[in-house]
Amino acid sequence: MSVTILEPLTAETSKTIAIKIKLNNDLIEKLRNNPAKLIVRNGNYVCIWKSDPPKIKNIPSSTPTPRTPTSVSPIVRSPQVIVAPSSSSSLTSSFTSARAVYSQAYNPFKVAQEDSQDVIIKKFLHLLSLGPISYASITELMHYHDIDDLLSQHAEKFHNFLDEYPYMEDSSDTFILKDKTYKQLIPLNWGYKDDEREMVKSNINNALTRLGYSKTHPVRKKICQKPAEVSKESSQPSQPSQPSQPSQPTKPSQPPISKANGRGDIVSDEKYFQNLAVLFKEKYQEYSQLYTQLKNHTTDKADLIKLVDLHNLLREMLKWVQGGLSAVAGTTEPEYGPEAIHPITRRVKEEQVSRTSTRDDFKWQLLSYTNVETLTMYFTDLSHKNKGFVQVIYSLIMGVVNTAHLNLRCNGKWYSLPLQDYVITGNDVVAKNFSLTLAEDGKSYHLKSAVGATMIDMTFSQISPGVIFGEDGTTLYGTDVENPWGIMRHSFWPRCSVEGVIINNDLGKVELSSQNTLGMVVMALQGMKPHHAAASWNFLNYQGEEFSAVVMEFTTPKSYAKTRVNIGIIVKGDKIVSASIDNDVIHERPKDNDIWPVPEKITFKFPDGQIVGELKNLVERVDVMAEIPQFVKNLVSNISGAKPYIYQYADDFELEFKGEKEKGLGYCEVTFISE
C-alpha cells in the first residue's frame, strides 16, 4: 500500500512521501470485512476500523464515549498492525523516536554530575511515565547507567498483551512504571512538552483508577494543580524554543466534569470487561494445565520459562480484570470523612423538619450521569391480606445505557417487565402498552399496563398529604454542597387509598378495593453507585386501620464516616402527626447462619412511639449479584467489599404512638451491602 500525497505539499516537503503498513494474515482477513481508515496528521499515522470487542487497552479514567465493540476504535501500535513510515528525510523516523526529539541543549532527563539521588530518581520516574521504554533507551537519554536498582524499585516489565500506550518502543524488553509509583509524579512541575504532559496525566489517572482511587481523591487533584515553586535542587530549566515537533499519535482528552456529578463517570462497556475476564480465565487454564504437566513429568527449561512467564502475565492480567470491574462496579472509596456527607437530617431547619410535597416533587429528574430513579407504590389489603407493590424504575448507567422497567411483587410472586419505546415527561411515563400518569391536582396516580402476560389497572389516591423532608429531601455527597458528586433523594405519600385489579396466570385475578386497601407511594433517586452511597438500609411501610407509618434509614460506608440517615413519618387518619429525623432502628436476635447477621425481630423507634415486629415471613432473600458469574462476583466482592443482599418481609407489626396502640401489616426490608 502506498500513498503519494499524505498532506498538502509545501516547498519544504518531499514530493514523494510513502507509508508502509505491515499486515499479517489475520489482519488481512479482518480488513476484507471491516473497512479501515488511515489517518495522517502532522507526520503521525493512526489506523481505525469498526472492530470486534477490543484488545485490552490502557483503560481511560475519564472518557466521553463507551468502549463498545461496534465503536470506531483507534489502533495504536497494536500487534495486528504496525504503522511505520518508509525511509524519507522529510519524516520523523517512527513513533518510537518520540523521546529522541530532546536535543543536547534541552534534555530534562539527563543526569548531571551534581545531581543528588533524589533528583536522579525524579528524572527516571518522569522519563518512564511516558510509557514503555527499553533499558538501552533509558541509559542513553539519562546518560546514566546505574539503573538496575531504580528498575527494581519503581518499574516492571511491560506486557503488550495487556496494555497499549501512545509512546511505544518496538523492543519487547521494555519497562513501565509500577502503578503505585505514578502517585509520586506532578507533571505540571516537570519540563514536558504540552502533548507529553497531557499523556502523562492520562497515564497517572489510569494507574490511580486501577489502584482503586476515586475520581475526587486528592492524589488526582495534584495532577492538575498549577506548577508550584520547587526547590533549586529539583527545578527544571524552561524549555528553549525548538523547531515544531510532530504531535503524538493520540492525545488523551479530559472531558469536562458535570456540575451535578463532580467525579464524572468512568465510561466503560460491560461486554468489554466480560471479555477481559474470559481472557484471564483462558490464560489461567493454560497455566494450570502446564503446571500439572510439569509437576508430573520431567521437562525441559523452555517449559519452565513459559510457566514463569504465564505466572507473571496472569498476575498482571488479574490487576487489569480488577481495574475493569472497578470501572463498572466501583471500588471501596477512601475515607473522605464526615465533611463529605451532607445528610438531609442535618440540612433541615430546626423549625421546619418537613413540608407538604407538591406535584413538582414527584417529577422525574432524568440526570445525565449514573443514577437510578424509582416510583414505588405499595398496597396492603387489610381484609384479604393481598400485599405487594408496583414499581417503575428508570436507570442510566455510565451516562450511556438507559433502561426502564415495570416491577411487580404481589402475594410473594415477582415479575420484572421491560418497558419498550418509553417516554418520560415531567411526572408521567408512557410506553408500549403502558402508562403512568399523575392527576393535574397532584393527588392521585393511575397506572395501566398490558405489558407481557400481566394486566394491571390501579389508582393510588392521597388520604394524607405528601411529605418531603427539608427543602428538597436530598442528601448530598461531596465536599462542596454546591457541586455534589452524588445525591440521595426521597419524597412520600405515606397513606393512600388503592383501587384496581391485577390479572395473570399465576395470580389469577387480584381485586383491590379502596374500602380496605391502603397504600404508600415513595419516589427515590440515587445518583451514585449503590455501595458508595450506603452500606446498609432499613425500611418499613406500615399500614393499619387508623395509623400509617414509613421509616427510611441508610448508613453510609466508612468512606463517609458511617453516617446514619433516618427519616420517619406517622399518619393518623388523614393527618401527619409525626415527621421526625431522630429515629432509630434496632435489630434483635441476629442469626449466625447467614452471610449477614439478619435479625429475627426489629424495632423502629420514634421520639413519641415505636413499631415492633417479629420477622417470620421472609418473602424473598435477594442476592443482588445472583445473575453475575461466581468468578466475577468474587472479584467484585474482593475489589469493592460489596456483598449486597436484601431481606424482604411481610409480617404483623404493633404500633404504639403517644399511648395509643394498634396492630397492622408491615412490609419491611433489611439490606446489607458492605461492612
XYZ file of C-alpha atoms in Angstrom:
675
model
C 0.000 0.000 0.000
C 1.429 3.403 -0.861
C 0.220 6.962 -0.766
C 1.879 9.601 -2.896
C 0.448 12.631 -1.101
C -0.191 12.459 2.621
C -0.717 16.159 3.255
C -0.613 19.427 1.319
C 2.821 19.842 -0.202
C 4.994 22.820 0.552
C 8.386 23.890 -0.681
C 9.969 22.206 2.308
C 8.309 18.806 1.934
C 9.321 15.944 -0.267
C 7.185 15.368 -3.350
C 7.301 11.603 -2.847
C 6.202 10.545 0.599
C 5.197 6.953 1.246
C 3.973 4.939 4.177
C 4.441 1.227 4.804
C 1.982 -0.928 6.724
C 2.951 -4.412 7.853
C -0.018 -6.770 7.759
C -0.414 -10.333 8.948
C -2.917 -12.831 7.540
C -5.396 -12.345 10.391
C -5.497 -8.623 9.816
C -5.825 -9.014 6.060
C -8.860 -11.234 6.624
C -10.322 -8.711 9.072
C -9.866 -5.839 6.621
C -11.803 -7.733 3.960
C -14.931 -7.462 6.111
C -14.216 -4.274 8.063
C -13.345 -1.180 6.038
C -10.491 0.754 7.602
C -9.293 4.328 7.527
C -5.718 5.537 7.614
C -5.484 8.967 9.221
C -2.332 11.010 8.698
C -1.841 14.183 10.661
C 1.335 16.144 11.390
C 3.538 13.221 10.484
C 1.720 10.694 12.656
C -0.459 7.828 11.482
C -3.404 6.016 13.007
C -5.417 3.155 11.528
C -9.049 2.851 12.657
C -11.833 0.463 11.806
C -15.038 -0.974 13.227
C -13.715 -3.894 15.206
C -14.704 -6.810 17.379
C -14.539 -6.474 21.171
C -11.245 -4.664 21.706
C -7.983 -5.936 22.957
C -7.115 -4.999 26.499
C -6.064 -1.359 26.498
C -4.844 1.240 28.929
C -8.301 1.842 30.452
C -9.199 5.534 30.303
C -10.015 7.018 33.695
C -12.353 9.516 32.062
C -13.636 9.385 28.535
C -16.786 10.722 26.911
C -17.823 7.627 24.978
C -18.111 3.929 25.830
C -15.637 1.372 24.604
C -18.273 -0.588 22.722
C -17.420 -3.483 20.463
C -19.017 -1.736 17.492
C -17.490 1.684 18.014
C -14.699 3.001 15.842
C -11.587 2.356 17.919
C -8.155 3.911 17.367
C -5.481 1.273 16.993
C -2.037 2.474 18.056
C 0.865 0.044 17.951
C -1.400 -2.985 18.047
C 0.287 -6.373 17.497
C -2.004 -6.724 14.469
C -0.981 -3.520 12.738
C 2.396 -1.837 12.801
C 2.384 1.589 11.235
C 5.802 2.877 10.271
C 6.903 5.452 7.691
C 9.304 4.488 4.981
C 12.761 5.960 4.686
C 12.443 9.625 3.934
C 14.455 12.556 5.122
C 11.333 14.633 5.468
C 9.642 12.325 8.007
C 10.207 11.525 11.642
C 11.644 8.012 11.767
C 8.742 6.463 13.749
C 6.596 6.694 16.819
C 9.404 5.052 18.732
C 11.614 8.101 18.270
C 9.267 10.349 20.233
C 11.690 10.729 23.122
C 14.569 11.346 20.731
C 13.371 14.877 19.984
C 15.168 16.124 23.081
C 18.266 17.957 21.953
C 21.621 18.216 23.631
C 20.659 21.738 24.670
C 17.493 20.604 26.421
C 17.081 17.138 27.905
C 15.254 17.213 31.248
C 16.081 13.546 31.857
C 19.857 13.887 31.533
C 21.676 13.247 34.796
C 24.196 15.927 35.738
C 27.260 15.284 37.829
C 25.931 17.398 40.700
C 22.502 15.677 40.802
C 21.537 14.093 44.101
C 19.968 10.639 44.238
C 16.531 12.211 44.749
C 16.877 14.244 41.560
C 18.065 11.183 39.631
C 15.010 9.258 40.804
C 12.718 12.098 39.718
C 14.261 12.170 36.257
C 13.950 8.401 35.983
C 10.296 8.397 37.041
C 9.297 11.206 34.703
C 11.040 9.503 31.798
C 9.264 6.170 32.348
C 5.932 7.895 32.910
C 5.746 8.481 29.148
C 5.235 4.776 28.520
C 7.202 1.611 27.680
C 10.927 2.176 27.133
C 13.886 -0.156 26.743
C 16.871 -0.463 29.048
C 19.166 0.948 26.373
C 16.966 3.971 25.744
C 16.821 4.789 29.441
C 20.585 4.811 29.799
C 21.001 6.742 26.553
C 18.557 9.507 27.447
C 19.614 9.793 31.076
C 23.344 9.482 30.340
C 23.320 7.253 33.382
C 23.954 3.512 33.675
C 23.288 2.615 37.309
C 19.570 1.992 36.781
C 19.117 -1.605 37.950
C 18.020 -0.597 41.454
C 15.709 2.058 40.017
C 14.043 -0.513 37.778
C 13.689 -2.961 40.653
C 12.046 -0.415 42.976
C 9.897 1.638 40.614
C 9.327 -0.255 37.352
C 8.042 -3.516 35.953
C 8.268 -5.427 32.713
C 5.727 -4.339 30.108
C 3.371 -6.917 28.549
C 1.920 -5.645 25.285
C -0.750 -8.331 25.581
C -2.199 -6.283 28.422
C -1.755 -2.654 27.564
C -1.096 -0.114 24.869
C 0.498 3.298 25.176
C 0.788 6.192 22.753
C 4.585 6.070 23.198
C 5.825 2.594 22.366
C 9.185 1.081 21.557
C 9.485 -1.842 19.189
C 11.562 -3.854 21.645
C 9.634 -6.435 23.641
C 12.081 -5.968 26.531
C 10.641 -2.704 27.808
C 9.697 -1.242 31.167
C 6.853 0.836 32.572
C 6.285 2.411 35.968
C 4.533 0.421 38.655
C 1.048 1.784 39.229
C 1.816 2.896 42.780
C 4.841 4.865 41.549
C 2.667 7.179 39.460
C 1.470 8.778 42.713
C 4.874 10.461 43.047
C 4.539 12.447 39.815
C 3.419 16.033 39.292
C 3.609 16.512 35.517
C 2.871 20.241 35.638
C 6.090 20.739 37.608
C 8.196 18.948 35.010
C 9.651 20.124 31.726
C 7.426 18.059 29.470
C 6.162 19.277 26.148
C 2.426 20.024 26.219
C 1.332 16.842 24.451
C 3.566 14.728 26.686
C 2.147 16.347 29.796
C -1.409 15.510 28.761
C -0.365 11.951 28.034
C 1.344 11.549 31.409
C -1.697 12.971 33.185
C -3.792 10.337 31.440
C -1.338 7.555 32.363
C -1.405 8.696 36.007
C -5.192 8.729 36.087
C -5.312 5.248 34.546
C -2.905 3.918 37.178
C -4.876 5.500 40.024
C -8.075 4.000 38.651
C -6.503 0.539 38.663
C -5.353 1.146 42.245
C -8.941 1.932 43.226
C -8.735 5.674 43.843
C -11.975 7.620 43.444
C -12.350 10.373 40.873
C -12.074 13.057 43.571
C -9.182 11.708 45.593
C -6.599 14.428 46.427
C -3.902 12.457 44.596
C -5.755 13.113 41.342
C -6.160 16.789 42.143
C -2.441 17.375 42.424
C -2.062 16.215 38.820
C -3.918 19.276 37.565
C -2.715 21.866 40.073
C -0.748 24.858 38.859
C 3.040 24.466 38.895
C 4.331 25.231 42.367
C 7.633 26.653 43.472
C 10.074 23.762 43.610
C 13.409 23.525 45.310
C 16.515 24.581 43.465
C 17.718 21.006 43.576
C 14.737 19.649 41.693
C 13.885 22.560 39.446
C 13.888 22.130 35.705
C 15.135 24.640 33.172
C 12.488 26.200 30.987
C 12.290 24.571 27.618
C 14.032 26.582 24.916
C 12.404 27.380 21.639
C 12.670 24.404 19.320
C 11.507 23.521 15.864
C 7.961 22.220 15.843
C 7.779 18.556 16.742
C 5.249 16.046 15.488
C 2.253 15.641 17.742
C 1.764 12.276 19.393
C -0.416 9.585 17.836
C -3.177 10.056 20.380
C -3.915 12.929 22.684
C -5.932 11.879 25.702
C -8.948 14.083 26.106
C -10.179 15.235 29.509
C -13.914 15.843 29.188
C -15.489 18.460 31.429
C -16.978 17.057 34.603
C -20.689 17.532 35.009
C -21.611 20.085 37.648
C -24.111 17.669 39.113
C -21.519 14.920 39.335
C -18.154 16.231 40.436
C -16.457 12.912 39.991
C -17.524 12.309 36.421
C -18.115 8.719 35.387
C -15.720 6.073 34.174
C -17.402 5.301 30.898
C -16.919 1.664 30.037
C -18.560 -1.245 28.311
C -19.866 -4.273 30.193
C -19.103 -6.683 27.364
C -15.538 -5.398 27.166
C -14.873 -6.364 30.778
C -16.658 -9.682 30.407
C -14.261 -10.484 27.564
C -11.412 -9.367 29.787
C -12.466 -11.844 32.464
C -12.776 -14.601 29.849
C -9.238 -13.900 28.622
C -7.952 -14.192 32.156
C -9.799 -17.457 32.682
C -8.422 -18.932 29.441
C -4.864 -17.987 30.347
C -5.331 -19.400 33.824
C -6.490 -22.720 32.374
C -3.390 -22.801 30.174
C -1.246 -22.042 33.207
C -2.953 -24.731 35.293
C -2.519 -27.382 32.600
C 1.161 -26.567 32.159
C 1.727 -26.590 35.913
C 0.131 -30.042 36.206
C 2.217 -31.299 33.293
C 5.466 -30.038 34.812
C 4.550 -31.373 38.229
C 4.072 -34.908 36.936
C 6.729 -35.119 34.230
C 10.325 -34.096 33.806
C 10.565 -31.474 31.111
C 12.997 -29.010 29.601
C 13.948 -25.469 30.554
C 11.724 -23.889 27.874
C 8.569 -25.183 29.566
C 9.721 -23.849 32.932
C 10.357 -20.438 31.395
C 6.907 -20.499 29.806
C 5.350 -21.345 33.173
C 7.071 -18.396 34.843
C 6.036 -16.084 32.014
C 2.422 -17.242 32.293
C 2.521 -16.720 36.038
C 3.733 -13.136 35.637
C 1.245 -12.480 32.868
C -1.654 -13.757 34.975
C -0.584 -11.546 37.843
C -0.715 -8.522 35.566
C -3.961 -9.630 33.930
C -5.641 -10.017 37.308
C -4.782 -6.404 38.025
C -6.430 -5.450 34.744
C -9.546 -7.531 35.402
C -9.837 -5.911 38.811
C -9.337 -2.499 37.250
C -12.054 -3.210 34.712
C -14.502 -4.365 37.346
C -13.634 -1.295 39.394
C -14.711 0.844 36.466
C -18.094 -0.881 36.379
C -18.769 -1.742 39.995
C -16.569 0.864 41.644
C -14.033 0.232 44.360
C -14.112 0.889 48.049
C -13.644 4.619 48.307
C -11.067 6.377 50.520
C -12.262 7.731 53.851
C -13.399 11.247 52.986
C -14.767 11.837 56.469
C -17.976 13.451 57.736
C -17.276 16.693 55.871
C -18.037 14.898 52.583
C -21.592 13.923 53.532
C -24.452 16.387 53.991
C -27.461 14.321 55.111
C -30.945 15.728 54.876
C -31.214 15.199 58.638
C -28.527 17.862 59.158
C -29.664 20.152 56.359
C -33.232 20.610 57.592
C -34.157 23.724 59.504
C -34.982 23.046 63.142
C -38.289 24.887 62.883
C -39.310 23.005 59.711
C -38.136 19.415 59.511
C -40.533 18.640 56.660
C -43.107 20.209 54.382
C -46.092 19.124 52.313
C -44.934 17.749 48.984
C -46.070 19.267 45.694
C -46.597 17.929 42.208
C -43.106 19.118 41.253
C -41.537 16.982 43.990
C -42.626 13.899 42.030
C -41.150 14.876 38.681
C -38.623 12.509 37.129
C -35.185 14.139 37.318
C -33.565 12.287 34.363
C -29.991 13.035 35.402
C -27.212 12.796 32.817
C -24.895 10.573 34.879
C -25.144 7.183 36.589
C -28.366 7.075 38.598
C -31.478 5.070 39.392
C -34.934 6.623 39.819
C -37.891 4.664 41.130
C -41.553 5.323 41.815
C -42.768 2.543 44.089
C -46.421 2.139 45.073
C -47.105 -0.292 47.926
C -50.539 -1.796 48.523
C -51.882 -3.570 51.620
C -55.318 -5.195 51.625
C -56.223 -5.316 55.324
C -59.195 -7.642 54.747
C -57.872 -10.194 52.274
C -54.165 -9.888 53.082
C -53.225 -9.096 49.474
C -49.987 -7.155 49.592
C -47.108 -6.094 47.404
C -46.019 -3.205 45.235
C -45.765 -1.966 41.678
C -42.635 -0.080 40.720
C -41.474 1.903 37.734
C -37.698 2.043 37.603
C -35.549 4.137 35.289
C -31.772 3.745 35.280
C -28.891 5.350 33.461
C -25.574 3.524 33.676
C -22.269 5.276 32.975
C -24.193 8.103 31.354
C -24.769 5.852 28.337
C -27.143 2.910 28.807
C -30.672 3.794 29.930
C -33.498 1.359 30.644
C -36.999 1.399 32.107
C -38.829 -1.483 33.774
C -42.115 -2.219 35.449
C -41.659 -4.423 38.512
C -44.493 -6.157 40.326
C -44.496 -8.040 43.613
C -47.827 -9.488 44.664
C -48.515 -12.178 47.254
C -44.947 -13.479 47.092
C -44.705 -13.543 43.279
C -42.187 -11.384 41.424
C -42.333 -10.045 37.856
C -39.959 -7.693 36.038
C -41.230 -6.374 32.719
C -39.071 -4.207 30.431
C -40.792 -1.133 29.025
C -40.371 -0.549 25.302
C -40.485 2.749 23.419
C -40.859 4.628 26.689
C -41.090 8.400 27.010
C -40.713 10.159 30.366
C -42.105 13.675 30.584
C -42.461 15.578 33.835
C -44.407 13.294 36.180
C -45.610 10.832 33.557
C -44.233 7.717 31.859
C -45.717 6.383 28.626
C -44.506 3.235 26.850
C -45.801 0.476 24.606
C -48.918 -0.941 26.345
C -48.146 1.103 29.455
C -48.941 4.452 31.075
C -48.314 6.074 34.441
C -49.950 9.471 34.933
C -50.242 11.918 37.805
C -53.520 13.829 38.060
C -53.500 17.578 37.478
C -54.161 18.248 41.161
C -51.131 16.085 42.020
C -53.112 13.855 44.392
C -53.638 10.586 42.507
C -51.617 8.233 40.292
C -53.152 5.999 37.645
C -51.072 3.058 36.385
C -52.301 0.962 33.470
C -50.290 -1.857 31.905
C -50.719 -4.721 29.463
C -47.002 -5.493 29.226
C -46.280 -9.188 28.867
C -48.895 -11.586 30.216
C -49.792 -9.397 33.196
C -52.573 -6.824 33.204
C -52.589 -4.059 35.819
C -55.037 -1.213 36.320
C -54.529 0.623 39.625
C -55.207 4.055 41.115
C -53.434 5.403 44.214
C -55.097 8.447 45.817
C -53.808 10.521 48.725
C -55.562 10.200 52.078
C -52.966 12.254 53.938
C -50.787 14.988 52.425
C -47.476 14.044 50.852
C -44.247 14.643 52.780
C -40.757 15.734 51.815
C -38.012 16.448 54.345
C -36.259 19.805 54.281
C -36.485 21.850 51.129
C -35.786 19.074 48.638
C -35.468 15.784 50.550
C -31.889 15.350 49.342
C -28.714 14.065 50.979
C -25.579 15.365 49.252
C -22.244 13.578 48.838
C -19.076 15.600 48.275
C -17.008 18.314 49.892
C -18.823 21.085 48.005
C -22.573 21.283 48.602
C -22.926 23.477 45.522
C -21.298 20.824 43.353
C -22.018 17.391 44.879
C -20.652 14.228 43.325
C -23.600 12.127 44.471
C -27.139 12.504 45.814
C -29.899 10.555 47.560
C -33.472 11.869 47.464
C -36.883 10.698 48.738
C -40.442 12.053 48.683
C -43.509 10.286 50.103
C -47.257 9.805 50.055
C -47.462 7.930 53.379
C -51.164 6.981 53.343
C -53.268 6.394 50.220
C -56.363 4.531 49.144
C -55.873 1.907 46.432
C -58.369 0.740 43.832
C -57.702 -1.670 40.990
C -57.027 -5.122 39.636
C -54.044 -7.339 38.765
C -54.522 -10.306 36.418
C -52.160 -13.025 35.190
C -51.985 -16.819 35.079
C -50.031 -17.207 38.335
C -52.029 -14.800 40.467
C -55.397 -15.189 38.827
C -57.459 -12.054 39.431
C -56.439 -9.921 42.408
C -59.015 -7.229 43.084
C -58.170 -4.307 45.349
C -60.938 -2.185 46.845
C -60.420 1.303 48.231
C -62.667 0.305 51.168
C -59.986 -1.893 52.702
C -56.774 -1.395 50.681
C -54.225 1.175 51.824
C -51.087 2.239 50.035
C -47.860 4.198 50.268
C -46.015 5.905 47.411
C -42.325 6.809 47.508
C -40.211 8.389 44.797
C -36.497 7.745 45.204
C -33.424 8.956 43.356
C -29.965 7.501 43.891
C -27.352 9.445 41.982
C -24.219 7.359 42.559
C -23.042 3.742 42.781
C -25.162 1.881 45.377
C -22.302 0.603 47.525
C -20.703 4.051 47.586
C -23.961 5.624 48.777
C -24.851 3.172 51.539
C -23.503 0.174 53.411
C -26.904 -0.863 54.772
C -30.624 0.010 54.681
C -33.670 -0.449 56.905
C -37.144 0.255 55.534
C -40.691 -0.109 56.835
C -44.102 0.541 55.300
C -46.741 0.036 58.000
C -50.479 0.217 57.345
C -53.255 -0.161 59.931
C -56.901 0.758 60.343
C -56.078 4.173 61.821
C -52.327 4.662 61.523
C -49.768 4.513 58.726
C -46.001 4.830 59.112
C -42.900 4.965 56.944
C -39.261 4.650 58.019
C -36.326 5.005 55.626
C -32.849 4.591 57.090
C -29.462 4.139 55.470
C -25.939 4.097 56.858
C -23.050 5.204 54.675
C -19.821 3.219 54.252
C -16.683 4.162 56.187
C -15.759 6.481 53.332
C -18.472 8.829 54.634
C -17.845 8.193 58.348
C -20.578 5.552 58.803
C -23.143 8.356 58.832
C -26.679 7.238 59.673
C -29.619 8.980 57.992
C -33.108 8.161 59.302
C -36.397 9.801 58.352
C -39.764 8.675 59.675
C -43.423 9.601 59.186
C -46.513 8.668 61.203
C -50.032 9.362 59.929
C -53.241 9.189 61.936
C -56.317 9.244 59.766
C -55.657 11.943 57.197
C -53.193 13.969 59.321
C -49.409 13.873 59.537
C -48.822 13.548 63.292
C -45.051 12.998 63.207
C -42.276 13.719 60.723
C -39.043 13.061 62.562
C -35.316 12.688 61.981
C -34.416 11.458 65.499
C -35.426 7.855 64.929
C -33.624 4.583 65.471
C -33.779 1.009 64.185
C -32.841 -1.865 66.485
C -32.013 -5.365 65.194
C -32.707 -8.090 67.743
C -31.655 -11.738 67.846
C -29.417 -11.689 64.747
C -28.972 -15.043 63.023
C -25.493 -16.509 62.800
C -26.214 -18.975 59.992
C -26.400 -16.487 57.119
C -23.864 -14.416 55.207
C -25.118 -11.380 57.196
C -26.440 -11.072 60.795
C -30.107 -10.946 59.805
C -32.413 -10.020 62.727
C -35.345 -12.171 63.817
C -37.019 -9.175 65.451
C -36.893 -5.475 64.584
C -37.926 -2.283 66.377
C -38.420 1.121 64.768
C -38.214 3.817 67.452
C -39.730 7.308 67.099
C -39.495 10.245 69.540
C -43.122 9.567 70.617
C -43.550 5.883 69.912
C -42.329 2.698 68.287
C -43.262 -0.096 65.878
C -42.193 -3.647 66.725
C -42.409 -6.849 64.712
C -41.175 -10.430 64.588
C -39.619 -11.148 61.196
C -41.154 -14.539 60.456
C -42.441 -14.348 56.898
C -39.428 -13.967 54.603
C -40.886 -13.018 51.221
C -37.539 -13.207 49.468
C -33.828 -13.179 50.128
C -32.485 -11.223 47.163
C -28.901 -11.849 46.089
C -28.376 -8.647 44.118
C -25.483 -10.177 42.175
C -27.201 -13.507 41.569
C -27.000 -13.204 37.785
C -23.267 -12.436 37.828
C -20.963 -15.447 37.266
C -19.324 -16.617 40.510
C -15.858 -15.939 39.084
C -16.722 -12.274 38.524
C -18.813 -11.995 41.703
C -15.844 -12.985 43.853
C -13.689 -10.359 42.191
C -16.304 -7.642 42.709
C -16.587 -8.588 46.361
C -12.822 -8.524 46.803
C -12.472 -5.205 44.985
C -15.318 -3.212 46.474
C -16.181 -5.173 49.603
C -19.780 -5.305 48.372
C -21.911 -8.382 49.138
C -25.400 -6.963 48.616
C -28.371 -8.941 49.953
C -31.925 -7.690 50.508
C -34.155 -9.487 53.020
C -37.846 -8.728 52.385
C -40.512 -9.489 54.992
C -44.300 -9.144 55.181
C -45.403 -9.545 58.804
C -47.694 -8.334 61.555
C -46.400 -5.298 63.442
C -47.574 -3.463 66.546
C -47.567 0.339 66.619
C -47.529 2.465 69.749
C -47.795 6.255 69.498
C -48.386 8.648 72.393
C -50.118 5.956 74.403
C -52.278 4.620 71.559
C -51.709 1.089 70.261
C -52.633 -0.660 67.022
C -51.815 -3.845 65.148
C -51.319 -3.738 61.415
C -49.410 -5.165 58.457
C -45.874 -4.153 57.619
C -43.613 -4.591 54.623
C -40.022 -4.488 55.889
C -36.696 -4.593 54.053
C -33.326 -5.161 55.712
C -30.457 -4.635 53.276
C -26.759 -5.369 53.758
C -24.281 -4.157 51.143
C -20.858 -3.862 52.771
C -19.217 -3.866 56.200
